PDB file of C-alpha atoms in Angstrom:
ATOM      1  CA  UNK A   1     -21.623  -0.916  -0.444  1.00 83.00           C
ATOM      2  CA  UNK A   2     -19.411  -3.819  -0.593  1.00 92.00           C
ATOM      3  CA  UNK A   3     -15.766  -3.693  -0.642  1.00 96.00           C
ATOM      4  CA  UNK A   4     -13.310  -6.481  -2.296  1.00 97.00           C
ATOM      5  CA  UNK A   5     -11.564  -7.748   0.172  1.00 97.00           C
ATOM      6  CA  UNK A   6      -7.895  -5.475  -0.574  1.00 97.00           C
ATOM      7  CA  UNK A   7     -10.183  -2.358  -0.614  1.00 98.00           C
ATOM      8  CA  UNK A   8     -11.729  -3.702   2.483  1.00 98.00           C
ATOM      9  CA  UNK A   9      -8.154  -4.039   4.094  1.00 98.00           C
ATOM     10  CA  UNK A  10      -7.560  -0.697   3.233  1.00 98.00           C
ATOM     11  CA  UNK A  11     -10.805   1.223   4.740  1.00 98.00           C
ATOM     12  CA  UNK A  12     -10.115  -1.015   8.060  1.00 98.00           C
ATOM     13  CA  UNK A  13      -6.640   0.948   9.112  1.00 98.00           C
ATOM     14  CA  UNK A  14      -8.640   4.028   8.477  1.00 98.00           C
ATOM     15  CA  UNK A  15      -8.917   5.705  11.892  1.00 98.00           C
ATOM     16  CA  UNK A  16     -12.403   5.867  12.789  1.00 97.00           C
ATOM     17  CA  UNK A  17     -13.401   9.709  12.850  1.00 97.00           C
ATOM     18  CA  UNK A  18     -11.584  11.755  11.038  1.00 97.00           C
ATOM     19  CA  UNK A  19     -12.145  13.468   7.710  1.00 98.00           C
ATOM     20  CA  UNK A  20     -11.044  11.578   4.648  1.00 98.00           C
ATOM     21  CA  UNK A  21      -9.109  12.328   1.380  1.00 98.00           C
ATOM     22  CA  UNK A  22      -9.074   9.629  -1.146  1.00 98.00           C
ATOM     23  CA  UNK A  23      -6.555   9.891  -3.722  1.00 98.00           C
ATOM     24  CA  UNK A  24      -7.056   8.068  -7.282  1.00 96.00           C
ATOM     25  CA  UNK A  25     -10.615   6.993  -5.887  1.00 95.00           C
ATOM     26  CA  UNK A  26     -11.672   5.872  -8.814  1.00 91.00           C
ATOM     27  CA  UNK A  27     -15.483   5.033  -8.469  1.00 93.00           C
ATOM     28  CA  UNK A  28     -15.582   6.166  -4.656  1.00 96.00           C
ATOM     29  CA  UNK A  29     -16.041   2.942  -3.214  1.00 97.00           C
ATOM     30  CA  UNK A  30     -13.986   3.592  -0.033  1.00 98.00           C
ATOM     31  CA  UNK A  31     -15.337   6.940   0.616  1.00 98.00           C
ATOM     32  CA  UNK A  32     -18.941   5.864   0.028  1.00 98.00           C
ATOM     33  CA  UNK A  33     -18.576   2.404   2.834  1.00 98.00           C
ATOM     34  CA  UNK A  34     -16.713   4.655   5.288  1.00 98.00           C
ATOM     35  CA  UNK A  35     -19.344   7.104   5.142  1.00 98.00           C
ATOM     36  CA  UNK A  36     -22.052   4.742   5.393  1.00 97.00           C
ATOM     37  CA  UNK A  37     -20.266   3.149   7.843  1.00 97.00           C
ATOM     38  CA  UNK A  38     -19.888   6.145  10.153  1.00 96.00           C
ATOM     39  CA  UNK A  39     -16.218   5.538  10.354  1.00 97.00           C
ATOM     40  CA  UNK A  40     -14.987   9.051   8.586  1.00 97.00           C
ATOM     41  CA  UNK A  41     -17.091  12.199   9.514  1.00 95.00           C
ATOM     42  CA  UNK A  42     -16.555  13.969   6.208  1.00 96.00           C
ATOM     43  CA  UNK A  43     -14.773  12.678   2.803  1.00 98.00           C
ATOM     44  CA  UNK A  44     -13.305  14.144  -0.415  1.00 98.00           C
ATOM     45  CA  UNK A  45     -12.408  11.626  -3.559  1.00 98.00           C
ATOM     46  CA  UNK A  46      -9.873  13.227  -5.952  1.00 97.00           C
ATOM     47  CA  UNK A  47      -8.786  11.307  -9.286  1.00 97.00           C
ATOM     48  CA  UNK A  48      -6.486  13.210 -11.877  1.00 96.00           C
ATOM     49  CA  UNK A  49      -8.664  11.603 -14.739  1.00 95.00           C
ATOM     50  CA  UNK A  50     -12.547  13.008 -15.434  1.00 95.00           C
ATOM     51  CA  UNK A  51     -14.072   9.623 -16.576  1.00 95.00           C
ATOM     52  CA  UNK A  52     -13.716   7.526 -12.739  1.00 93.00           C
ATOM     53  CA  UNK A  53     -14.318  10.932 -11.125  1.00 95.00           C
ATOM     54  CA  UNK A  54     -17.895  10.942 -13.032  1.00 96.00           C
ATOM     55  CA  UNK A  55     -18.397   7.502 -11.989  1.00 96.00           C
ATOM     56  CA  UNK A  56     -17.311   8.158  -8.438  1.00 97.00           C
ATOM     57  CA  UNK A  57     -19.769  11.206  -8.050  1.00 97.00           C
ATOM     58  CA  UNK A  58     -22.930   9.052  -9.714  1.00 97.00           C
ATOM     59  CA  UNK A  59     -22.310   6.184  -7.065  1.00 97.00           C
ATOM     60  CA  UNK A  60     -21.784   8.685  -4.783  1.00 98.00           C
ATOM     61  CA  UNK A  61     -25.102  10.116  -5.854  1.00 97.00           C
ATOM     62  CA  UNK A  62     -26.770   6.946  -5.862  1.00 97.00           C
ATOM     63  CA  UNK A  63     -25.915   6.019  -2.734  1.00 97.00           C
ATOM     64  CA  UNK A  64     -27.387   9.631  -0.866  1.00 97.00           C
ATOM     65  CA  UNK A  65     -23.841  11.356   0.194  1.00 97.00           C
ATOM     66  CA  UNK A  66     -23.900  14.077  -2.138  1.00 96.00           C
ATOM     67  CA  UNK A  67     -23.528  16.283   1.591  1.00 96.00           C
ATOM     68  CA  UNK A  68     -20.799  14.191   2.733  1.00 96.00           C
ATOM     69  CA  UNK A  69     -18.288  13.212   0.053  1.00 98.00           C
ATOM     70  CA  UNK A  70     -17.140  15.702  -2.087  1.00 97.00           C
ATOM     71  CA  UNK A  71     -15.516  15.254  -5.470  1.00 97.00           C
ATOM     72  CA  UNK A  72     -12.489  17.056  -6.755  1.00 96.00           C
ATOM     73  CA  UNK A  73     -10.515  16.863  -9.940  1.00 97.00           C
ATOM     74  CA  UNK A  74      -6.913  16.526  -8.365  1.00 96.00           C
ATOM     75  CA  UNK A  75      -3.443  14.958  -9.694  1.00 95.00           C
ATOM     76  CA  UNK A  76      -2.485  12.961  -6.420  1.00 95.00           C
ATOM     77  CA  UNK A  77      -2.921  15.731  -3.532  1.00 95.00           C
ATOM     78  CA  UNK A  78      -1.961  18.987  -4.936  1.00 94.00           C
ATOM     79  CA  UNK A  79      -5.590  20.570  -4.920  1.00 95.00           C
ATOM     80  CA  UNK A  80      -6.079  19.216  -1.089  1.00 96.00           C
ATOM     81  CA  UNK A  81      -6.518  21.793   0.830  1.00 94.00           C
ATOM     82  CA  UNK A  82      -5.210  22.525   4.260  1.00 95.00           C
ATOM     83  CA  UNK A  83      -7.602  21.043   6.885  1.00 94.00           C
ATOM     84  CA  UNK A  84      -9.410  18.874   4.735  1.00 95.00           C
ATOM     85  CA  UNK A  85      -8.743  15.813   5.312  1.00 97.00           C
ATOM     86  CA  UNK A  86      -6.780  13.871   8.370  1.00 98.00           C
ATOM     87  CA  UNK A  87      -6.482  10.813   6.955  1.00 98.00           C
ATOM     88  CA  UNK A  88      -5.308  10.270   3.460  1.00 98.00           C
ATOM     89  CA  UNK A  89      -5.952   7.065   1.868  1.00 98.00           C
ATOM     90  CA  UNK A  90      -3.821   6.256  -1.361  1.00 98.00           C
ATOM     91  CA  UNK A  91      -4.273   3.050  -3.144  1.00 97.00           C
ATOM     92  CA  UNK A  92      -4.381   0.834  -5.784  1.00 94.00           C
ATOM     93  CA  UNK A  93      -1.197   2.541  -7.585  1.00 95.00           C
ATOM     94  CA  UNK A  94       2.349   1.818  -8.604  1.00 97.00           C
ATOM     95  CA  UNK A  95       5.119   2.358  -5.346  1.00 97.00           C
ATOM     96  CA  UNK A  96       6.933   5.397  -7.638  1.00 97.00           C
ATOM     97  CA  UNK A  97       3.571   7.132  -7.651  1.00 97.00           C
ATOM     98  CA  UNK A  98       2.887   7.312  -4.155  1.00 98.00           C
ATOM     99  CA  UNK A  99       6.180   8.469  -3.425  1.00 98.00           C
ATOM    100  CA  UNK A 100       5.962  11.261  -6.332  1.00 97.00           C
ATOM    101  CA  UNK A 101       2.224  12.345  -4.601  1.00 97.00           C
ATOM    102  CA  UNK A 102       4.219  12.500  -1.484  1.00 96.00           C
ATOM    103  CA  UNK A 103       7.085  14.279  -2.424  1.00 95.00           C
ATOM    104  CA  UNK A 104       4.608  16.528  -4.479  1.00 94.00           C
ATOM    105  CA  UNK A 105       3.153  17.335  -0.969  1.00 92.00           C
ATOM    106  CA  UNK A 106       6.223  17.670   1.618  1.00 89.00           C
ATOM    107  CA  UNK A 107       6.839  20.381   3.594  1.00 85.00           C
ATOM    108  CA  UNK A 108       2.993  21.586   3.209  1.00 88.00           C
ATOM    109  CA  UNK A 109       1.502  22.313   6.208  1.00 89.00           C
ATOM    110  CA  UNK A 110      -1.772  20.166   5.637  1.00 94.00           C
ATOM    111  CA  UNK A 111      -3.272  18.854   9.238  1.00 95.00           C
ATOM    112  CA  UNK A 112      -2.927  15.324   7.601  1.00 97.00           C
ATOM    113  CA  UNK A 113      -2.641  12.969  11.230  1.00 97.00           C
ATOM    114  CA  UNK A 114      -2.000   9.572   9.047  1.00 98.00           C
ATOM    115  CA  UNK A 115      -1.658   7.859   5.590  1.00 98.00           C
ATOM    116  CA  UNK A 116      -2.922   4.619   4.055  1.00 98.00           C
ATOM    117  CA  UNK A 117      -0.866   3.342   1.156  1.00 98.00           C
ATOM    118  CA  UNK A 118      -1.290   0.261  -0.226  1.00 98.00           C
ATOM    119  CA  UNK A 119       1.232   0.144  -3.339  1.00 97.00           C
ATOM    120  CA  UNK A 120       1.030  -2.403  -6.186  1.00 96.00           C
ATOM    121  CA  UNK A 121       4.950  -2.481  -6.610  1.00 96.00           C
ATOM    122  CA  UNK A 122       8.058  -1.474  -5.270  1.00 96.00           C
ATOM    123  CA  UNK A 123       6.939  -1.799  -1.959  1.00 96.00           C
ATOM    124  CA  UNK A 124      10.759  -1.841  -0.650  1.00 96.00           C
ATOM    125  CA  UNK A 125      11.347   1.305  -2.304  1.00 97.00           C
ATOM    126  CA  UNK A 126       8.541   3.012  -0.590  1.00 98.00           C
ATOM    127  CA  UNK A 127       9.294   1.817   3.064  1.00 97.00           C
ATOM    128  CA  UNK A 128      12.555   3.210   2.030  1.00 96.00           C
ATOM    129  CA  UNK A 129      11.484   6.012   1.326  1.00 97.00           C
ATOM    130  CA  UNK A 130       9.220   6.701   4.264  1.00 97.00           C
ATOM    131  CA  UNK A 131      12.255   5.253   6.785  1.00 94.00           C
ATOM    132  CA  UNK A 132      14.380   8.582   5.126  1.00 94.00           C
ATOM    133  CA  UNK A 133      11.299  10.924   5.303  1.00 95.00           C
ATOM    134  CA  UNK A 134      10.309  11.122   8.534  1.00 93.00           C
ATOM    135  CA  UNK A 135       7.434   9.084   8.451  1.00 96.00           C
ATOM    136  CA  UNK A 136       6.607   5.785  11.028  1.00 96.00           C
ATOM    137  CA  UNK A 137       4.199   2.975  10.030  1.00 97.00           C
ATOM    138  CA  UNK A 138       2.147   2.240  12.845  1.00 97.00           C
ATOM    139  CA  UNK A 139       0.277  -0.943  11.189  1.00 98.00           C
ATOM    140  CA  UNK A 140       0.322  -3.181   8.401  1.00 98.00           C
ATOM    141  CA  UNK A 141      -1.769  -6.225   6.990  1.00 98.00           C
ATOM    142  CA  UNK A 142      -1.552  -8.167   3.469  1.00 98.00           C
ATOM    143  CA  UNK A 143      -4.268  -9.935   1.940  1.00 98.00           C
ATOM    144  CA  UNK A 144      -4.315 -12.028  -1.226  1.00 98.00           C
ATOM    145  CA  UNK A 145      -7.472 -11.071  -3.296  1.00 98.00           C
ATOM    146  CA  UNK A 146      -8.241 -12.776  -6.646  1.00 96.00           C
ATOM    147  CA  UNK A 147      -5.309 -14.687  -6.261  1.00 96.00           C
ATOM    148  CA  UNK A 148      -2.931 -11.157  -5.959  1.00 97.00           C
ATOM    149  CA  UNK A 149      -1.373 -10.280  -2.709  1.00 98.00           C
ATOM    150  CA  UNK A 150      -1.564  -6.547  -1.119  1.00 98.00           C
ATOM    151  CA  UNK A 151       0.359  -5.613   1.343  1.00 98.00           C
ATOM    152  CA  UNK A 152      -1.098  -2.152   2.767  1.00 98.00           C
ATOM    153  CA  UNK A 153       0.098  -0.046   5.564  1.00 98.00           C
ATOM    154  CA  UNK A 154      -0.669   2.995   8.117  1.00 98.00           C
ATOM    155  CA  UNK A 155       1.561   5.650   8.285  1.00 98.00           C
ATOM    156  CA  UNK A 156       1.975   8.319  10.680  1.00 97.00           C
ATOM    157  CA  UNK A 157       4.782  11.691  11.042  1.00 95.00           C
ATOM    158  CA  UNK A 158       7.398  10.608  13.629  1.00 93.00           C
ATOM    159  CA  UNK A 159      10.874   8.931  14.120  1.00 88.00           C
ATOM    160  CA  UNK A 160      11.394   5.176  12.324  1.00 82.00           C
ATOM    161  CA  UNK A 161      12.676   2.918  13.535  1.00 86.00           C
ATOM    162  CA  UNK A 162      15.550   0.718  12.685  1.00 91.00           C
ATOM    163  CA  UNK A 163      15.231  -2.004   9.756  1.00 95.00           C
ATOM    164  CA  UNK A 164      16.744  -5.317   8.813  1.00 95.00           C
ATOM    165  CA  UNK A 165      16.717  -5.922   5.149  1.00 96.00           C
ATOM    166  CA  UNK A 166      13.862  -8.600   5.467  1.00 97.00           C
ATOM    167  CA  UNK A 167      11.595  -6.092   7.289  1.00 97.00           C
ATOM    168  CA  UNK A 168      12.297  -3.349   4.909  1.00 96.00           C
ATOM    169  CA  UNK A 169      10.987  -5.980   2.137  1.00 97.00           C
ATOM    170  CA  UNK A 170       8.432  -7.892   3.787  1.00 98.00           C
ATOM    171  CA  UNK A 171       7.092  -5.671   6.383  1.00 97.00           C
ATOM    172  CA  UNK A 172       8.630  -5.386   9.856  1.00 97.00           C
ATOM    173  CA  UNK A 173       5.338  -5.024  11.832  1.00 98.00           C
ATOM    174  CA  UNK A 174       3.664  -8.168   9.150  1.00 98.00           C
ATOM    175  CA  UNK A 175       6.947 -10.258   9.941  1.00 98.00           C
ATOM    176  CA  UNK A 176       6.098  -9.371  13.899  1.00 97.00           C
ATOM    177  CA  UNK A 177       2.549 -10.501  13.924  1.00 97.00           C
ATOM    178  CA  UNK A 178       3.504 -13.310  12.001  1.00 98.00           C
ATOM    179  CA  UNK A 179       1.231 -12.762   9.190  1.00 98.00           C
ATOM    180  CA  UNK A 180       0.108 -15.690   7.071  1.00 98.00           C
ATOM    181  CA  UNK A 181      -0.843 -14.342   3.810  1.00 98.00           C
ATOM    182  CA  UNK A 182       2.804 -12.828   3.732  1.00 98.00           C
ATOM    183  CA  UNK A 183       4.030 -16.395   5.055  1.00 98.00           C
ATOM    184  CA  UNK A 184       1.754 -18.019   1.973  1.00 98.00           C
ATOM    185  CA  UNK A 185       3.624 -15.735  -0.332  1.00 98.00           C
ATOM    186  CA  UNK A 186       7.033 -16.101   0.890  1.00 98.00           C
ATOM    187  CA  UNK A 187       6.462 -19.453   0.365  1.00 98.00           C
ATOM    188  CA  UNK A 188       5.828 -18.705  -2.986  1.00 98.00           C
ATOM    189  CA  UNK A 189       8.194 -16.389  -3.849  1.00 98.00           C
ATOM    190  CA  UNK A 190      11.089 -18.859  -2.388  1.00 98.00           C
ATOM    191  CA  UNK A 191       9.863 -21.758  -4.706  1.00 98.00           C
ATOM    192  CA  UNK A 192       9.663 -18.943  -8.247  1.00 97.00           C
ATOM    193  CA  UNK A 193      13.461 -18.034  -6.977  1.00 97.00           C
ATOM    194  CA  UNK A 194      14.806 -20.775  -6.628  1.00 96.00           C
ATOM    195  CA  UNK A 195      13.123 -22.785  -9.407  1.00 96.00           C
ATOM    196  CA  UNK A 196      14.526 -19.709 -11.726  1.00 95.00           C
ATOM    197  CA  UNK A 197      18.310 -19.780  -9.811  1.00 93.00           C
ATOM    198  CA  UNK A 198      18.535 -23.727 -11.027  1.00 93.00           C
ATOM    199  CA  UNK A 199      17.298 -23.249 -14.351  1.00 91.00           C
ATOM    200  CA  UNK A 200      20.145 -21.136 -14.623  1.00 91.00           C
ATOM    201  CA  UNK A 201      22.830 -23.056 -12.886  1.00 86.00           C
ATOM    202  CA  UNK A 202      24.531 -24.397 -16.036  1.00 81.00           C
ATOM    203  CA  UNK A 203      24.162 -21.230 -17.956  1.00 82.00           C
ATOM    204  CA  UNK A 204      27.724 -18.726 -18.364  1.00 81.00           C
ATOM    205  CA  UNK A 205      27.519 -14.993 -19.294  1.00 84.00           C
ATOM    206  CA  UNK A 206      27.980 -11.762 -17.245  1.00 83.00           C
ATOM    207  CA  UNK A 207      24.579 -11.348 -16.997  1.00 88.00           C
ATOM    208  CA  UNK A 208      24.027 -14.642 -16.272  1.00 90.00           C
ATOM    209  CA  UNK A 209      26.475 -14.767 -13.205  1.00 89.00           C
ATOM    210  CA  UNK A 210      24.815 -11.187 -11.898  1.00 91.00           C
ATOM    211  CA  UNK A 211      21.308 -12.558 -12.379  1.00 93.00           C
ATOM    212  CA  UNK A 212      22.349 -15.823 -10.390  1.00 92.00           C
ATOM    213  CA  UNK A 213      24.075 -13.612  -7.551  1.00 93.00           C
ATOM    214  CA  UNK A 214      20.901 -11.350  -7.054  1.00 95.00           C
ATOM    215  CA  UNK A 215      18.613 -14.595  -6.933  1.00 96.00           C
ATOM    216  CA  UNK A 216      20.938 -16.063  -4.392  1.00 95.00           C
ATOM    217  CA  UNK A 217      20.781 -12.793  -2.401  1.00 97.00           C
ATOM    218  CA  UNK A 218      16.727 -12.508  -2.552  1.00 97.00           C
ATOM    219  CA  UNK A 219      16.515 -16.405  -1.512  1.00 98.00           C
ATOM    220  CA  UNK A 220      18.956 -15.796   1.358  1.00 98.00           C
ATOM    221  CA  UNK A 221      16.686 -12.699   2.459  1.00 98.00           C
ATOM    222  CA  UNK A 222      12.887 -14.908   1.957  1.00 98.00           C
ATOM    223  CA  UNK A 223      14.815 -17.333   4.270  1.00 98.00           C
ATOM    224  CA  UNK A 224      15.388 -14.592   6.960  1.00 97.00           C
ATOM    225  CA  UNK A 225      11.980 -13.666   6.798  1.00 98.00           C
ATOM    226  CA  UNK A 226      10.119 -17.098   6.996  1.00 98.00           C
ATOM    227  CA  UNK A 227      12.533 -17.373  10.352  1.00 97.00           C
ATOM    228  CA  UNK A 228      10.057 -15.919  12.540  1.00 97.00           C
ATOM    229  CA  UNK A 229       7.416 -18.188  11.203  1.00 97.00           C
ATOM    230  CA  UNK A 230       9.610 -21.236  12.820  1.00 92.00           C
ATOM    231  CA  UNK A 231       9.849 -19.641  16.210  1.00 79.00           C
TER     232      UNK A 231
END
């Protein structure tokens, strides 16, 4: 099995070891390489819709794992059960769905030790989130596949820590280790800002004026960010 390089990213900040839960796994790829990669010791691929959870169990199949991944018809982690899985891998989905499949979840006592989320949006309003729910990230890495940047991250239980507002957009522990895909797309999101802020610069209206404040305000935060790149 093969991975494309963001699902790759993903199954890499999988602890080696533990049992595996992946949520929305669509055809199973991540469950099927870290099983026959011996990096998770037992898997389970949920998906809230029938048709990739058919797919996922024929690859699955197909590749000999029948006794090590099991399938399970699931909307987000609700039919987990409690000692299943340690690490939970959720991916590939919109930043207000992984925070609805972890709300869905909290308080549960579920022997999960970490999470792997790798939102497609909103990726501010789920570090949010996590900083006000009691959950740490512990690593992060962003990769641009297919000309699409991912940023992805590891989460564990514990206390946060502290965030400016460029680290709660752009990743404090990415911004640390000075990573270059996120310094590639800073670079473009500072040129698409800006470009739009001066096509606006002679235009009047209320929303107008609010549009052009918010621009200014995301330029002066991309600017913050690509400081440590300077250093």
């Amino acid at each position: 099995m093969e991975l494309s390089k963001r699902l790759q990213a993903v199954a890499d900040l999988v602890t080696p070891g533990l049992k595996v839960a992946d949520i929305g796994t669509d055809h199973g790829y991540i469950p099927i390489w870290l099983m026959e990669h011996k990096k998770a010791s037992f898997a389970v691929a949920m998906d809230i819709n029938k048709g990739p959870l058919e797919k996922a169990r024929e690859n699955i199949r197909l590749h000999g794992l029948t006794s090590y991944i099991e399938t399970r018809l699931s909307d987000g982690m609700k039919n987990l059960k409690a000692g299943e899985a340690e690490s939970v891998v959720i991916a590939g989905m919109g930043g207000g769905l992984v925070i609805k499949i972890l709300e869905d979840v909290k308080g549960k006592s579920l022997g999960i030790r970490e999470w792997i989320l790798q939102p497609q949006s909103e990726i501010q309003k789920v570090r949010t989130y996590l900083r006000e729910s009691g959950y740490c990230i512990v690593a992060e890495d962003m990769v641009l596949d297919e000309g699409k940047f991912y940023p992805m991250m590891k989460v564990i239980k514990g206390e946060p820590e502290l965030y400016s507002e460029a680290e709660l957009c752009y990743g404090k522990i990415l911004l640390k280790n000075r990573n270059k895909v996120l310094e590639e797309f800073l670079k473009k999101e500072l040129d698409i800002k800006t470009e739009i802020r001066n096509r606006l610069q002679n235009s009047d209206g209320e929303n107008i004026s609010r549009r052009k404040a918010e621009l200014t305000k995301e330029i002066e935060v991309i600017r913050e960010a690509l400081k440590v790149y300077a250093l």
